[in-house]
PDB file of C-alpha atoms in Angstrom:
ATOM      1  CA  MET A   9      21.920  38.101  30.863  1.00 40.00           C
ATOM      2  CA  ARG A  10      23.523  38.680  27.980  1.00 39.00           C
ATOM      3  CA  THR A  11      25.622  35.198  28.958  1.00 39.00           C
ATOM      4  CA  GLN A  12      22.961  33.185  29.541  1.00 41.00           C
ATOM      5  CA  SER A  13      21.078  34.191  26.267  1.00 40.00           C
ATOM      6  CA  SER A  14      24.120  33.564  24.490  1.00 39.00           C
ATOM      7  CA  ALA A  15      24.542  30.112  26.004  1.00 38.00           C
ATOM      8  CA  THR A  16      20.872  29.100  25.361  1.00 37.00           C
ATOM      9  CA  THR A  17      21.369  30.438  21.602  1.00 35.00           C
ATOM     10  CA  ALA A  18      24.281  28.471  21.114  1.00 37.00           C
ATOM     11  CA  SER A  19      23.121  25.454  22.551  1.00 34.00           C
ATOM     12  CA  SER A  20      19.887  25.622  20.627  1.00 35.00           C
ATOM     13  CA  ILE A  21      22.053  25.722  17.418  1.00 37.00           C
ATOM     14  CA  ALA A  22      24.402  22.810  17.471  1.00 37.00           C
ATOM     15  CA  VAL A  23      22.747  19.934  20.149  1.00 42.00           C
ATOM     16  CA  PRO A  24      24.553  16.437  19.448  1.00 50.00           C
ATOM     17  CA  VAL A  25      22.332  13.467  18.865  1.00 54.00           C
ATOM     18  CA  PRO A  26      23.549  10.923  21.625  1.00 62.00           C
ATOM     19  CA  ARG A  27      24.260   7.681  20.170  1.00 64.00           C
ATOM     20  CA  GLU A  28      21.631   5.978  21.869  1.00 65.00           C
ATOM     21  CA  SER A  29      18.856   7.995  20.444  1.00 71.00           C
ATOM     22  CA  ARG A  30      20.335   7.501  16.807  1.00 76.00           C
ATOM     23  CA  SER A  31      20.405   3.805  17.511  1.00 82.00           C
ATOM     24  CA  LEU A  32      16.860   4.184  18.751  1.00 87.00           C
ATOM     25  CA  GLY A  33      15.947   6.270  15.349  1.00 86.00           C
ATOM     26  CA  THR A  34      17.454   3.312  13.236  1.00 88.00           C
ATOM     27  CA  VAL A  35      15.512   0.959  14.676  1.00 90.00           C
ATOM     28  CA  GLN A  36      12.284   2.975  14.186  1.00 90.00           C
ATOM     29  CA  ALA A  37      13.049   3.657  10.740  1.00 90.00           C
ATOM     30  CA  LEU A  38      13.713   0.102  10.392  1.00 92.00           C
ATOM     31  CA  LEU A  39      10.586  -0.832  11.946  1.00 93.00           C
ATOM     32  CA  GLY A  40       8.813   1.686   9.065  1.00 91.00           C
ATOM     33  CA  VAL A  41      10.406  -0.352   6.323  1.00 91.00           C
ATOM     34  CA  ILE A  42       8.974  -3.424   7.201  1.00 93.00           C
ATOM     35  CA  ALA A  43       5.692  -2.197   7.621  1.00 93.00           C
ATOM     36  CA  PHE A  44       5.936  -0.266   4.125  1.00 91.00           C
ATOM     37  CA  SER A  45       7.380  -3.784   2.394  1.00 91.00           C
ATOM     38  CA  LEU A  46       4.183  -5.468   3.446  1.00 94.00           C
ATOM     39  CA  THR A  47       2.519  -2.700   1.530  1.00 93.00           C
ATOM     40  CA  PHE A  48       2.243  -3.987  -1.820  1.00 92.00           C
ATOM     41  CA  PRO A  49       1.280  -7.617  -1.062  1.00 94.00           C
ATOM     42  CA  SER A  50      -1.749  -6.251   1.496  1.00 95.00           C
ATOM     43  CA  THR A  51      -2.769  -4.079  -1.657  1.00 94.00           C
ATOM     44  CA  ALA A  52      -2.999  -7.116  -3.664  1.00 93.00           C
ATOM     45  CA  TRP A  53      -5.008  -8.956  -1.348  1.00 96.00           C
ATOM     46  CA  GLY A  54      -7.183  -5.737  -0.930  1.00 95.00           C
ATOM     47  CA  LEU A  55      -7.944  -5.572  -4.527  1.00 94.00           C
ATOM     48  CA  GLU A  56      -9.487  -9.185  -4.380  1.00 93.00           C
ATOM     49  CA  SER A  57     -12.361  -7.655  -2.637  1.00 95.00           C
ATOM     50  CA  PHE A  58     -12.228  -3.708  -3.699  1.00 95.00           C
ATOM     51  CA  GLY A  59     -11.826  -1.585  -6.596  1.00 94.00           C
ATOM     52  CA  PRO A  60      -8.603   0.720  -6.637  1.00 93.00           C
ATOM     53  CA  TRP A  61     -10.460   3.386  -5.988  1.00 94.00           C
ATOM     54  CA  SER A  62     -12.365   2.233  -3.062  1.00 95.00           C
ATOM     55  CA  LEU A  63      -9.332   0.831  -1.434  1.00 95.00           C
ATOM     56  CA  VAL A  64      -7.553   3.878  -1.689  1.00 94.00           C
ATOM     57  CA  ALA A  65     -10.355   6.038  -0.077  1.00 95.00           C
ATOM     58  CA  VAL A  66     -11.466   3.546   2.443  1.00 96.00           C
ATOM     59  CA  ARG A  67      -7.669   3.008   3.634  1.00 94.00           C
ATOM     60  CA  GLY A  68      -7.726   6.758   4.066  1.00 94.00           C
ATOM     61  CA  VAL A  69     -10.864   7.311   6.000  1.00 95.00           C
ATOM     62  CA  LEU A  70      -9.836   4.127   8.042  1.00 95.00           C
ATOM     63  CA  ALA A  71      -6.574   5.613   9.081  1.00 94.00           C
ATOM     64  CA  ALA A  72      -7.768   9.127   9.766  1.00 94.00           C
ATOM     65  CA  LEU A  73     -10.569   7.748  12.127  1.00 95.00           C
ATOM     66  CA  VAL A  74      -7.466   6.239  14.099  1.00 93.00           C
ATOM     67  CA  ALA A  75      -5.444   8.734  13.535  1.00 93.00           C
ATOM     68  CA  GLY A  76      -8.388  11.433  14.723  1.00 94.00           C
ATOM     69  CA  GLY A  77      -9.383   9.438  17.728  1.00 94.00           C
ATOM     70  CA  CYS A  78      -5.908   9.453  19.132  1.00 92.00           C
ATOM     71  CA  LEU A  79      -5.369  13.243  18.496  1.00 93.00           C
ATOM     72  CA  LEU A  80      -8.733  13.952  20.301  1.00 94.00           C
ATOM     73  CA  ALA A  81      -8.070  11.457  23.136  1.00 94.00           C
ATOM     74  CA  LEU A  82      -4.697  12.893  23.774  1.00 91.00           C
ATOM     75  CA  ARG A  83      -6.070  16.808  23.448  1.00 92.00           C
ATOM     76  CA  VAL A  84      -3.122  17.408  21.007  1.00 92.00           C
ATOM     77  CA  ARG A  85      -3.391  20.893  19.994  1.00 92.00           C
ATOM     78  CA  LEU A  86      -4.183  22.006  16.142  1.00 92.00           C
ATOM     79  CA  PRO A  87      -0.960  22.394  14.424  1.00 92.00           C
ATOM     80  CA  ALA A  88       0.534  26.336  14.287  1.00 91.00           C
ATOM     81  CA  ARG A  89      -0.260  27.854  10.799  1.00 91.00           C
ATOM     82  CA  ARG A  90       3.152  27.475   9.365  1.00 93.00           C
ATOM     83  CA  HIS A  91       3.080  23.917   9.627  1.00 93.00           C
ATOM     84  CA  LEU A  92       0.108  23.284   7.108  1.00 93.00           C
ATOM     85  CA  ALA A  93       1.676  24.085   3.752  1.00 93.00           C
ATOM     86  CA  GLY A  94       4.339  20.781   4.988  1.00 92.00           C
ATOM     87  CA  LEU A  95       1.237  18.661   6.439  1.00 94.00           C
ATOM     88  CA  ALA A  96      -0.651  19.390   3.032  1.00 95.00           C
ATOM     89  CA  VAL A  97       2.898  18.268   0.717  1.00 94.00           C
ATOM     90  CA  VAL A  98       2.585  14.864   3.458  1.00 94.00           C
ATOM     91  CA  ALA A  99      -1.291  14.514   2.598  1.00 94.00           C
ATOM     92  CA  ALA A 100      -1.032  15.279  -1.026  1.00 94.00           C
ATOM     93  CA  GLY A 101       2.179  12.864  -1.346  1.00 93.00           C
ATOM     94  CA  VAL A 102       1.848  10.072   1.543  1.00 91.00           C
ATOM     95  CA  VAL A 103      -2.020   9.699   1.830  1.00 91.00           C
ATOM     96  CA  LEU A 104      -3.205  10.202  -1.328  1.00 93.00           C
ATOM     97  CA  GLY A 105      -0.800  10.521  -4.405  1.00 94.00           C
ATOM     98  CA  PHE A 106       1.207   7.272  -3.316  1.00 93.00           C
ATOM     99  CA  PRO A 107      -1.448   4.761  -2.509  1.00 93.00           C
ATOM    100  CA  MET A 108      -3.667   5.638  -5.629  1.00 94.00           C
ATOM    101  CA  LEU A 109      -0.818   5.775  -8.128  1.00 95.00           C
ATOM    102  CA  THR A 110       0.913   2.353  -6.880  1.00 94.00           C
ATOM    103  CA  THR A 111      -2.594   0.750  -6.219  1.00 94.00           C
ATOM    104  CA  LEU A 112      -3.424   1.237 -10.016  1.00 93.00           C
ATOM    105  CA  ALA A 113       0.235  -0.082 -11.016  1.00 93.00           C
ATOM    106  CA  LEU A 114      -0.443  -3.107  -8.962  1.00 92.00           C
ATOM    107  CA  GLU A 115      -3.517  -3.946 -11.597  1.00 90.00           C
ATOM    108  CA  THR A 116      -1.450  -4.698 -14.436  1.00 87.00           C
ATOM    109  CA  SER A 117       1.967  -5.299 -12.460  1.00 85.00           C
ATOM    110  CA  THR A 118       3.242  -7.713  -9.816  1.00 84.00           C
ATOM    111  CA  THR A 119       4.187  -6.784  -6.350  1.00 86.00           C
ATOM    112  CA  ALA A 120       7.721  -7.886  -6.955  1.00 79.00           C
ATOM    113  CA  HIS A 121       8.057  -5.995 -10.134  1.00 79.00           C
ATOM    114  CA  ALA A 122       7.089  -2.883  -8.570  1.00 85.00           C
ATOM    115  CA  ALA A 123       8.450  -3.455  -5.250  1.00 81.00           C
ATOM    116  CA  VAL A 124      11.693  -3.058  -7.033  1.00 77.00           C
ATOM    117  CA  VAL A 125      10.895  -0.249  -9.141  1.00 81.00           C
ATOM    118  CA  VAL A 126       9.894   1.890  -5.657  1.00 82.00           C
ATOM    119  CA  GLY A 127      13.502   0.736  -4.754  1.00 78.00           C
ATOM    120  CA  LEU A 128      14.620   4.028  -5.869  1.00 80.00           C
ATOM    121  CA  LEU A 129      12.944   5.714  -3.618  1.00 83.00           C
ATOM    122  CA  PRO A 130      15.612   5.999  -1.103  1.00 79.00           C
ATOM    123  CA  LEU A 131      17.576   8.033  -3.762  1.00 77.00           C
ATOM    124  CA  THR A 132      14.538   9.999  -4.710  1.00 82.00           C
ATOM    125  CA  THR A 133      14.105  11.036  -1.279  1.00 82.00           C
ATOM    126  CA  ALA A 134      17.790  11.772  -0.521  1.00 78.00           C
ATOM    127  CA  VAL A 135      17.536  14.336  -3.663  1.00 80.00           C
ATOM    128  CA  PHE A 136      14.498  15.514  -2.331  1.00 84.00           C
ATOM    129  CA  SER A 137      16.127  16.269   1.080  1.00 81.00           C
ATOM    130  CA  ALA A 138      19.054  17.896  -0.152  1.00 78.00           C
ATOM    131  CA  LEU A 139      17.103  20.438  -2.728  1.00 78.00           C
ATOM    132  CA  ARG A 140      14.521  21.172   0.790  1.00 78.00           C
ATOM    133  CA  THR A 141      16.409  21.016   3.556  1.00 71.00           C
ATOM    134  CA  GLY A 142      19.859  21.811   2.759  1.00 75.00           C
ATOM    135  CA  ALA A 143      21.346  18.562   3.593  1.00 70.00           C
ATOM    136  CA  ARG A 144      24.809  18.124   2.051  1.00 77.00           C
ATOM    137  CA  PRO A 145      26.003  14.221   2.256  1.00 76.00           C
ATOM    138  CA  SER A 146      29.236  13.215   1.546  1.00 82.00           C
ATOM    139  CA  ARG A 147      30.264  11.841  -2.075  1.00 84.00           C
ATOM    140  CA  ARG A 148      30.584   8.419  -0.786  1.00 85.00           C
ATOM    141  CA  PHE A 149      27.090   8.501   0.421  1.00 80.00           C
ATOM    142  CA  TRP A 150      25.838   9.881  -2.952  1.00 83.00           C
ATOM    143  CA  LEU A 151      28.098   7.203  -4.898  1.00 86.00           C
ATOM    144  CA  ALA A 152      26.692   4.486  -2.499  1.00 83.00           C
ATOM    145  CA  ALA A 153      23.148   5.693  -3.241  1.00 80.00           C
ATOM    146  CA  VAL A 154      23.387   5.722  -6.821  1.00 85.00           C
ATOM    147  CA  ALA A 155      25.009   2.282  -6.668  1.00 86.00           C
ATOM    148  CA  GLY A 156      22.152   1.063  -4.710  1.00 80.00           C
ATOM    149  CA  ALA A 157      19.595   2.696  -7.217  1.00 81.00           C
ATOM    150  CA  VAL A 158      21.472   1.181 -10.332  1.00 85.00           C
ATOM    151  CA  ALA A 159      21.500  -2.122  -9.005  1.00 83.00           C
ATOM    152  CA  VAL A 160      17.766  -1.701  -8.311  1.00 78.00           C
ATOM    153  CA  ILE A 161      16.868  -0.790 -11.601  1.00 79.00           C
ATOM    154  CA  ALA A 162      19.087  -3.003 -13.388  1.00 82.00           C
ATOM    155  CA  PHE A 163      16.981  -5.913 -11.336  1.00 77.00           C
ATOM    156  CA  THR A 164      13.754  -4.010 -12.625  1.00 72.00           C
ATOM    157  CA  LEU A 165      15.049  -4.278 -16.211  1.00 75.00           C
ATOM    158  CA  GLY A 166      16.069  -7.647 -15.839  1.00 75.00           C
ATOM    159  CA  GLN A 167      12.618  -8.860 -14.178  1.00 68.00           C
ATOM    160  CA  SER A 168      10.556  -7.015 -16.818  1.00 65.00           C
ATOM    161  CA  GLY A 169      12.557  -8.095 -19.954  1.00 69.00           C
ATOM    162  CA  GLY A 170      13.936  -4.310 -20.665  1.00 68.00           C
ATOM    163  CA  ALA A 171      10.656  -3.229 -21.224  1.00 67.00           C
ATOM    164  CA  LEU A 172       8.979  -0.188 -19.110  1.00 72.00           C
ATOM    165  CA  THR A 173       5.004  -0.247 -19.114  1.00 78.00           C
ATOM    166  CA  VAL A 174       2.210   1.737 -18.131  1.00 85.00           C
ATOM    167  CA  ALA A 175       2.350   0.490 -14.676  1.00 87.00           C
ATOM    168  CA  ASP A 176       5.863   1.726 -14.432  1.00 85.00           C
ATOM    169  CA  GLY A 177       4.663   5.090 -15.310  1.00 89.00           C
ATOM    170  CA  TYR A 178       2.173   5.247 -12.459  1.00 93.00           C
ATOM    171  CA  LEU A 179       5.383   4.011  -9.971  1.00 91.00           C
ATOM    172  CA  PHE A 180       7.921   6.366 -11.190  1.00 89.00           C
ATOM    173  CA  ALA A 181       5.244   9.276 -10.400  1.00 93.00           C
ATOM    174  CA  ALA A 182       4.656   7.437  -7.118  1.00 94.00           C
ATOM    175  CA  LEU A 183       8.201   7.935  -6.418  1.00 90.00           C
ATOM    176  CA  LEU A 184       8.151  11.759  -7.033  1.00 93.00           C
ATOM    177  CA  VAL A 185       5.392  12.222  -4.892  1.00 94.00           C
ATOM    178  CA  CYS A 186       6.050   9.939  -1.688  1.00 93.00           C
ATOM    179  CA  ALA A 187       9.493  11.803  -1.492  1.00 91.00           C
ATOM    180  CA  ALA A 188       8.274  15.122  -1.417  1.00 92.00           C
ATOM    181  CA  GLY A 189       5.538  13.622   1.246  1.00 92.00           C
ATOM    182  CA  TYR A 190       8.696  11.833   3.178  1.00 86.00           C
ATOM    183  CA  THR A 191      11.119  14.918   2.822  1.00 88.00           C
ATOM    184  CA  GLU A 192       8.409  17.601   4.654  1.00 90.00           C
ATOM    185  CA  GLY A 193       7.258  14.846   7.168  1.00 86.00           C
ATOM    186  CA  GLY A 194      11.056  14.047   8.313  1.00 82.00           C
ATOM    187  CA  ARG A 195      11.367  17.908   8.650  1.00 86.00           C
ATOM    188  CA  LEU A 196       8.343  18.230  10.551  1.00 90.00           C
ATOM    189  CA  ALA A 197       9.133  15.484  12.662  1.00 82.00           C
ATOM    190  CA  ARG A 198      11.794  17.304  14.071  1.00 83.00           C
ATOM    191  CA  VAL A 199       9.081  20.121  15.434  1.00 88.00           C
ATOM    192  CA  MET A 200       6.067  17.809  16.239  1.00 87.00           C
ATOM    193  CA  PRO A 201       6.080  14.143  17.295  1.00 85.00           C
ATOM    194  CA  GLY A 202       6.153  11.787  13.937  1.00 79.00           C
ATOM    195  CA  TRP A 203       2.670  10.429  14.752  1.00 85.00           C
ATOM    196  CA  GLN A 204       1.165  14.172  15.274  1.00 91.00           C
ATOM    197  CA  VAL A 205       2.502  14.396  11.256  1.00 90.00           C
ATOM    198  CA  ILE A 206       1.241  11.631   9.819  1.00 89.00           C
ATOM    199  CA  GLY A 207      -2.095  12.188  11.992  1.00 92.00           C
ATOM    200  CA  TRP A 208      -2.738  15.624  10.977  1.00 95.00           C
ATOM    201  CA  ALA A 209      -2.349  14.691   7.109  1.00 94.00           C
ATOM    202  CA  LEU A 210      -4.908  11.389   7.405  1.00 94.00           C
ATOM    203  CA  VAL A 211      -7.550  14.622   8.843  1.00 94.00           C
ATOM    204  CA  LEU A 212      -6.911  16.953   6.704  1.00 93.00           C
ATOM    205  CA  CYS A 213      -7.606  14.673   3.730  1.00 94.00           C
ATOM    206  CA  LEU A 214     -11.294  13.711   5.531  1.00 93.00           C
ATOM    207  CA  PRO A 215     -12.881  16.226   3.330  1.00 93.00           C
ATOM    208  CA  LEU A 216     -11.893  14.257   0.537  1.00 93.00           C
ATOM    209  CA  SER A 217     -11.618  10.825   1.235  1.00 93.00           C
ATOM    210  CA  VAL A 218     -15.123  10.261   2.844  1.00 95.00           C
ATOM    211  CA  PRO A 219     -16.911  11.488  -0.432  1.00 96.00           C
ATOM    212  CA  ALA A 220     -14.507   9.667  -2.718  1.00 95.00           C
ATOM    213  CA  ALA A 221     -15.003   6.383  -0.293  1.00 95.00           C
ATOM    214  CA  ALA A 222     -18.869   7.081  -1.115  1.00 95.00           C
ATOM    215  CA  VAL A 223     -18.635   7.517  -4.460  1.00 96.00           C
ATOM    216  CA  ALA A 224     -15.987   4.926  -5.255  1.00 95.00           C
ATOM    217  CA  LEU A 225     -18.126   2.080  -3.050  1.00 95.00           C
ATOM    218  CA  ALA A 226     -21.098   3.235  -5.384  1.00 94.00           C
ATOM    219  CA  HIS A 227     -19.901   2.248  -8.449  1.00 94.00           C
ATOM    220  CA  GLU A 228     -16.862  -0.390  -7.899  1.00 94.00           C
ATOM    221  CA  PRO A 229     -18.109  -4.004  -6.994  1.00 92.00           C
ATOM    222  CA  VAL A 230     -17.036  -5.414  -3.444  1.00 94.00           C
ATOM    223  CA  HIS A 231     -16.444  -8.738  -3.160  1.00 93.00           C
ATOM    224  CA  LEU A 232     -15.521  -9.352   0.619  1.00 93.00           C
ATOM    225  CA  THR A 233     -12.969 -12.316   1.531  1.00 94.00           C
ATOM    226  CA  GLY A 234     -10.371 -12.705   4.201  1.00 95.00           C
ATOM    227  CA  HIS A 235      -7.791 -11.604   2.031  1.00 94.00           C
ATOM    228  CA  GLY A 236      -9.327  -8.579   1.149  1.00 95.00           C
ATOM    229  CA  ILE A 237     -10.286  -7.349   4.565  1.00 96.00           C
ATOM    230  CA  ALA A 238      -6.862  -8.327   5.935  1.00 96.00           C
ATOM    231  CA  GLY A 239      -5.151  -6.711   3.081  1.00 95.00           C
ATOM    232  CA  LEU A 240      -7.244  -3.556   3.869  1.00 95.00           C
ATOM    233  CA  LEU A 241      -6.436  -3.351   7.492  1.00 96.00           C
ATOM    234  CA  TRP A 242      -2.700  -3.674   6.872  1.00 96.00           C
ATOM    235  CA  VAL A 243      -2.505  -0.890   4.160  1.00 94.00           C
ATOM    236  CA  ALA A 244      -4.941   1.461   6.403  1.00 93.00           C
ATOM    237  CA  LEU A 245      -3.467   1.091   9.981  1.00 93.00           C
ATOM    238  CA  GLY A 246      -0.112  -0.693   9.160  1.00 92.00           C
ATOM    239  CA  SER A 247       1.210   1.042   6.576  1.00 90.00           C
ATOM    240  CA  GLN A 248      -0.808   4.215   6.157  1.00 87.00           C
ATOM    241  CA  PHE A 249      -0.577   5.188  10.218  1.00 89.00           C
ATOM    242  CA  LEU A 250       1.723   3.150  12.477  1.00 89.00           C
ATOM    243  CA  GLY A 251       4.514   2.462   9.637  1.00 89.00           C
ATOM    244  CA  LEU A 252       4.533   6.446   9.154  1.00 84.00           C
ATOM    245  CA  VAL A 253       4.544   6.888  12.990  1.00 86.00           C
ATOM    246  CA  VAL A 254       7.922   5.296  13.666  1.00 88.00           C
ATOM    247  CA  TRP A 255       9.350   5.910  10.207  1.00 87.00           C
ATOM    248  CA  TYR A 256       8.829   9.978  10.607  1.00 83.00           C
ATOM    249  CA  ARG A 257      10.386   9.522  14.194  1.00 84.00           C
ATOM    250  CA  GLY A 258      13.157   7.575  12.619  1.00 87.00           C
ATOM    251  CA  MET A 259      13.747  10.265  10.074  1.00 82.00           C
ATOM    252  CA  ALA A 260      13.873  12.805  12.604  1.00 81.00           C
ATOM    253  CA  ALA A 261      16.413  11.147  14.725  1.00 84.00           C
ATOM    254  CA  ILE A 262      18.967   9.983  12.066  1.00 85.00           C
ATOM    255  CA  GLY A 263      18.517  12.217   9.371  1.00 81.00           C
ATOM    256  CA  ILE A 264      16.134  11.954   5.939  1.00 74.00           C
ATOM    257  CA  PRO A 265      19.175  10.806   3.958  1.00 73.00           C
ATOM    258  CA  ARG A 266      20.240   8.175   5.856  1.00 79.00           C
ATOM    259  CA  ALA A 267      17.138   7.116   6.808  1.00 81.00           C
ATOM    260  CA  SER A 268      15.906   7.429   3.294  1.00 73.00           C
ATOM    261  CA  GLN A 269      18.743   4.693   2.426  1.00 75.00           C
ATOM    262  CA  LEU A 270      17.654   2.131   4.715  1.00 82.00           C
ATOM    263  CA  GLN A 271      14.341   1.818   2.359  1.00 79.00           C
ATOM    264  CA  LEU A 272      16.832   0.406  -0.059  1.00 76.00           C
ATOM    265  CA  ALA A 273      16.209  -3.165   1.918  1.00 81.00           C
ATOM    266  CA  GLN A 274      12.340  -2.636   1.395  1.00 83.00           C
ATOM    267  CA  PRO A 275      11.994  -3.933  -2.270  1.00 80.00           C
ATOM    268  CA  LEU A 276      13.877  -7.362  -1.311  1.00 80.00           C
ATOM    269  CA  LEU A 277      11.627  -7.701   1.761  1.00 88.00           C
ATOM    270  CA  THR A 278       8.640  -7.361  -0.219  1.00 88.00           C
ATOM    271  CA  LEU A 279       9.999  -9.894  -2.640  1.00 83.00           C
ATOM    272  CA  VAL A 280       9.993 -12.456   0.163  1.00 87.00           C
ATOM    273  CA  TRP A 281       6.455 -11.377   1.377  1.00 91.00           C
ATOM    274  CA  SER A 282       5.305 -11.547  -2.165  1.00 89.00           C
ATOM    275  CA  ALA A 283       6.324 -15.481  -2.278  1.00 87.00           C
ATOM    276  CA  LEU A 284       5.168 -16.396   1.241  1.00 89.00           C
ATOM    277  CA  LEU A 285       1.896 -14.676   0.958  1.00 90.00           C
ATOM    278  CA  LEU A 286       1.032 -14.532  -2.909  1.00 89.00           C
ATOM    279  CA  GLY A 287       2.979 -17.358  -4.153  1.00 87.00           C
ATOM    280  CA  GLU A 288       4.902 -15.036  -6.619  1.00 82.00           C
ATOM    281  CA  HIS A 289       8.030 -16.317  -8.213  1.00 76.00           C
ATOM    282  CA  PHE A 290      11.244 -14.423  -8.811  1.00 70.00           C
ATOM    283  CA  THR A 291      14.517 -15.242 -10.279  1.00 71.00           C
ATOM    284  CA  ALA A 292      18.077 -16.049  -8.838  1.00 73.00           C
ATOM    285  CA  ALA A 293      19.277 -12.601  -9.313  1.00 75.00           C
ATOM    286  CA  ALA A 294      17.213 -11.544  -6.043  1.00 72.00           C
ATOM    287  CA  PRO A 295      19.755 -12.535  -3.711  1.00 71.00           C
ATOM    288  CA  LEU A 296      22.647 -11.243  -5.829  1.00 78.00           C
ATOM    289  CA  THR A 297      20.635  -7.543  -5.557  1.00 77.00           C
ATOM    290  CA  ALA A 298      20.308  -8.105  -1.642  1.00 71.00           C
ATOM    291  CA  VAL A 299      23.804  -8.282  -1.142  1.00 78.00           C
ATOM    292  CA  ALA A 300      24.513  -5.410  -3.360  1.00 80.00           C
ATOM    293  CA  VAL A 301      21.900  -3.211  -1.671  1.00 77.00           C
ATOM    294  CA  LEU A 302      22.543  -4.151   1.785  1.00 74.00           C
ATOM    295  CA  VAL A 303      26.395  -3.280   1.031  1.00 81.00           C
ATOM    296  CA  CYS A 304      25.085   0.292  -0.164  1.00 79.00           C
ATOM    297  CA  ILE A 305      23.266   0.391   2.826  1.00 74.00           C
ATOM    298  CA  ALA A 306      26.282  -0.214   4.896  1.00 74.00           C
ATOM    299  CA  VAL A 307      28.204   2.421   3.472  1.00 79.00           C
ATOM    300  CA  THR A 308      25.526   5.175   3.525  1.00 72.00           C
ATOM    301  CA  GLN A 309      25.212   4.601   7.178  1.00 66.00           C
ATOM    302  CA  ARG A 310      28.723   5.136   7.806  1.00 70.00           C
ATOM    303  CA  SER A 311      29.041   8.085   5.396  1.00 62.00           C
TER     304      SER A 311
END
């Protein structure tokens, strides 16, 4: 009995992650990055039809209804009480804070500029992960992460003429709350499926998002267009739910710091979507930044 117990304890402490699981986790995290890269262009489309408060509240309600329906259909048990604090952080950071702050920023900022500022999210998430989970990435990891962040900052300042705006303040605040939500979500995704993490976080926000949507829709004008409806549906279902499902699964499989560095490619993907969907233009610095960022990604993935 003692030998069996010791073996069980040892196996539960250190279980190597198979290479196939790491590869799948990387693919899932990349799918999440692709979904997130469409968030800002979709938000810009959504703002054609809705006010900023209406857009954020309605997207939260729609995503929560889909997530809640899935939880009910699969008869998922309520989360354990010990997980409620973490889910509250996910809800405050990912469901409420980041969407609201970035939507306010996009009222006066281009999607390309906002995307590059939010390119600092990988480094911010890695720092939060080290503080919260005790992760200790190597020195090479940190050097590559900082180099990627410097490339993003240089690109940002070059695009904005070296000046920071109120929109940048919203975006930097969004970085902090989203990094906290990502870190808690990635931690919880190790003990429950990733889709349940974001699903319960969305459901927890319903008591706030439903009345907020009602008040916002009553005070902000609504002019429905094809772009507006498509943008709302994507940020609600693609970015807010499905993207976070695969993102949290990926973080659970390959680790929060490593997954967070894959997001260094997100600003550059958003630049492409901004040009294709919104007709925005950017300078020749974009491909140079892309090369620098991809090199940093390669280094962090090998560290």
